[in-house]
Short mmCIF file of C-alpha atoms and ligand atoms in Angstrom, two decimals:
data_model
loop_
_atom_site.label_atom_id
_atom_site.label_comp_id
_atom_site.label_asym_id
_atom_site.label_seq_id
_atom_site.Cartn_x
_atom_site.Cartn_y
_atom_site.Cartn_z
CA UNK A 9 10.61 8.46 -1.17
CA UNK A 10 8.30 7.90 -4.11
CA UNK A 11 8.47 4.53 -5.87
CA UNK A 12 7.54 4.12 -9.52
CA UNK A 13 7.56 1.48 -12.21
CA UNK A 14 8.57 1.98 -15.80
CA UNK A 15 9.49 -0.11 -18.81
CA UNK A 16 10.05 1.02 -22.37
CA UNK A 17 8.37 -0.20 -24.43
CA UNK A 18 5.95 -1.39 -21.72
CA UNK A 19 6.71 -4.95 -20.64
CA UNK A 20 10.10 -5.11 -22.38
CA UNK A 21 13.08 -5.20 -20.08
CA UNK A 22 16.81 -4.74 -20.39
CA UNK A 23 17.09 -2.14 -23.15
CA UNK A 24 18.44 1.36 -22.76
CA UNK A 25 15.29 3.32 -23.69
CA UNK A 26 14.62 4.36 -20.07
CA UNK A 27 18.11 5.85 -19.76
CA UNK A 28 17.58 7.62 -23.05
CA UNK A 29 14.22 9.02 -21.92
CA UNK A 30 15.60 10.28 -18.60
CA UNK A 31 18.50 11.99 -20.35
CA UNK A 32 16.34 13.49 -23.11
CA UNK A 33 17.98 11.35 -25.79
CA UNK A 34 15.13 8.98 -26.69
CA UNK A 35 14.51 8.57 -30.40
CA UNK A 36 10.73 8.98 -30.56
CA UNK A 37 10.62 7.18 -33.90
CA UNK A 38 12.55 4.09 -32.76
CA UNK A 39 9.40 2.25 -31.60
CA UNK A 40 5.67 2.83 -32.25
CA UNK A 41 5.03 3.20 -28.52
CA UNK A 42 7.59 5.97 -28.17
CA UNK A 43 5.60 8.24 -30.46
CA UNK A 44 2.73 8.10 -27.94
CA UNK A 45 4.96 9.73 -25.32
CA UNK A 46 6.74 12.04 -27.75
CA UNK A 47 8.13 15.14 -26.08
CA UNK A 48 7.71 13.77 -22.55
CA UNK A 49 10.34 15.29 -20.27
CA UNK A 50 10.73 13.37 -17.04
CA UNK A 51 13.47 12.07 -14.83
CA UNK A 52 13.90 10.24 -11.58
CA UNK A 53 16.79 10.19 -9.16
CA UNK A 54 17.33 6.43 -9.50
CA UNK A 55 16.44 3.49 -11.72
CA UNK A 56 16.65 -0.05 -10.34
CA UNK A 57 16.80 -2.54 -13.17
CA UNK A 58 15.41 -6.10 -13.12
CA UNK A 59 18.80 -7.50 -12.04
CA UNK A 60 19.10 -4.95 -9.23
CA UNK A 61 21.71 -2.83 -10.95
CA UNK A 62 21.03 0.80 -10.21
CA UNK A 63 21.57 4.01 -12.13
CA UNK A 64 21.42 7.53 -10.75
CA UNK A 65 20.27 10.33 -13.04
CA UNK A 66 19.79 13.30 -10.72
CA UNK A 67 21.60 14.34 -7.55
CA UNK A 68 19.42 13.84 -4.49
CA UNK A 69 20.14 17.47 -3.65
CA UNK A 70 18.30 18.45 -6.80
CA UNK A 71 14.70 18.21 -7.89
CA UNK A 72 13.76 15.49 -10.36
CA UNK A 73 10.56 15.42 -12.40
CA UNK A 74 9.00 12.14 -11.39
CA UNK A 75 5.80 12.75 -9.41
CA UNK A 76 3.99 15.43 -11.42
CA UNK A 77 0.82 16.81 -9.89
CA UNK A 78 0.87 15.20 -6.47
CA UNK A 79 0.21 15.59 -2.78
CA UNK A 80 1.26 13.71 0.34
CA UNK A 81 0.03 14.44 3.86
CA UNK A 82 -1.23 17.83 2.73
CA UNK A 83 2.05 18.87 1.07
CA UNK A 84 1.64 19.53 -2.62
CA UNK A 85 4.11 18.87 -5.44
CA UNK A 86 6.13 15.92 -4.15
CA UNK A 87 8.94 16.74 -6.59
CA UNK A 88 9.94 19.53 -4.22
CA UNK A 89 10.64 17.26 -1.29
CA UNK A 90 10.97 13.65 -2.42
CA UNK A 91 13.44 11.30 -4.02
CA UNK A 92 12.03 9.36 -6.94
CA UNK A 93 13.03 5.75 -7.56
CA UNK A 94 11.93 3.95 -10.70
CA UNK A 95 11.81 0.17 -10.73
CA UNK A 96 12.09 -1.39 -14.15
CA UNK A 97 8.80 -3.19 -14.43
CA UNK A 98 5.26 -3.15 -15.65
CA UNK A 99 2.61 -1.34 -13.64
CA UNK A 100 0.55 -3.94 -11.79
CA UNK A 101 3.02 -6.73 -12.50
CA UNK A 102 5.61 -8.32 -10.21
CA UNK A 103 9.18 -7.25 -9.48
CA UNK A 104 12.35 -9.27 -8.99
CA UNK A 105 13.86 -10.28 -5.62
CA UNK A 106 17.08 -8.53 -6.69
CA UNK A 107 15.11 -5.29 -7.07
CA UNK A 108 13.72 -5.50 -3.53
CA UNK A 109 17.17 -6.24 -2.09
CA UNK A 110 18.70 -3.31 -3.93
CA UNK A 111 15.78 -1.03 -3.13
CA UNK A 112 16.14 -1.77 0.59
CA UNK A 113 19.88 -1.05 0.44
CA UNK A 114 19.24 2.16 -1.41
CA UNK A 115 16.51 3.29 0.98
CA UNK A 116 18.72 2.64 3.96
CA UNK A 117 21.67 4.51 2.45
CA UNK A 118 19.47 7.47 1.57
CA UNK A 119 17.79 7.47 4.98
CA UNK A 120 21.22 7.75 6.58
CA UNK A 121 21.84 10.94 4.66
CA UNK A 122 18.39 12.55 4.29
CA UNK A 123 15.43 12.97 6.67
CA UNK A 124 13.33 10.33 4.93
CA UNK A 125 10.24 9.28 6.81
CA UNK A 126 8.35 7.06 4.41
CA UNK A 127 8.43 5.17 1.17
CA UNK A 128 5.20 5.45 -0.79
CA UNK A 129 4.01 4.65 -4.29
CA UNK A 130 3.36 7.12 -7.08
CA UNK A 131 -0.23 5.86 -6.90
CA UNK A 132 -0.37 7.07 -3.28
CA UNK A 133 0.67 10.64 -4.05
CA UNK A 134 -1.32 10.97 -7.29
CA UNK A 135 -4.38 8.75 -6.65
CA UNK A 136 -6.70 8.34 -9.61
CA UNK A 137 -4.08 9.79 -11.96
CA UNK A 138 -1.17 7.38 -11.50
CA UNK A 139 -1.25 3.65 -10.78
CA UNK A 140 2.39 2.66 -10.41
CA UNK A 141 4.06 0.65 -9.09
CA UNK A 142 0.69 -1.07 -8.75
CA UNK A 143 -0.76 -4.22 -7.25
CA UNK A 144 2.24 -6.38 -8.16
CA UNK A 145 4.55 -4.45 -5.89
CA UNK A 146 5.16 -6.39 -2.69
CA UNK A 147 5.10 -3.84 0.14
CA UNK A 148 5.31 -6.66 2.69
CA UNK A 149 8.43 -7.95 0.96
CA UNK A 150 9.99 -4.50 1.03
CA UNK A 151 9.16 -4.15 4.71
CA UNK A 152 10.77 -7.54 5.37
CA UNK A 153 13.93 -6.45 3.55
CA UNK A 154 13.98 -3.18 5.48
CA UNK A 155 13.58 -4.95 8.81
CA UNK A 156 16.61 -7.09 8.00
CA UNK A 157 18.69 -3.96 7.73
CA UNK A 158 19.83 -1.96 10.70
CA UNK A 159 18.81 0.71 11.26
CA UNK A 160 15.46 -0.39 9.87
CA UNK A 161 14.60 2.79 8.06
CA UNK A 162 12.55 4.16 6.47
CA UNK A 163 9.10 2.70 6.97
CA UNK A 164 7.33 1.34 3.94
CA UNK A 165 3.89 2.81 4.07
CA UNK A 166 1.66 -0.24 3.74
ZN1 ZN B 3 5.37 6.97 -11.57
#
């Protein structure tokens, strides 16, 4: 499981620009920031919004484009073998309790269906190139949430 953070424009929450980006419908001219990512084609399996509400964009049986050039435990191209979850947020900034609760529920549900061993950050699989979800992401908090659930799977890396 690879965790990410995203907000569009950066630091603004609650709009529908992320959905539009992930479904190739973003109007690049709608905001000055959007022109800086013009033509970007990415997707993730899930998006967890600030209030915990969750959207799925890609079937977990299919590959989503979320990790890019990446490697984890010697296996290259994480898009081939991982599920990507985006948290609405700003890289390096904090996330909402509702997001951790929902993330833990989601991880547990997915771990019941898929052989998921670990949850890691994008920054862990693309070090030096990617920095999300960043220092504001509370791995201890996620671990606490996961421990509360039974079975307590998967492990959060840190
Ligand atoms: Zn990312």
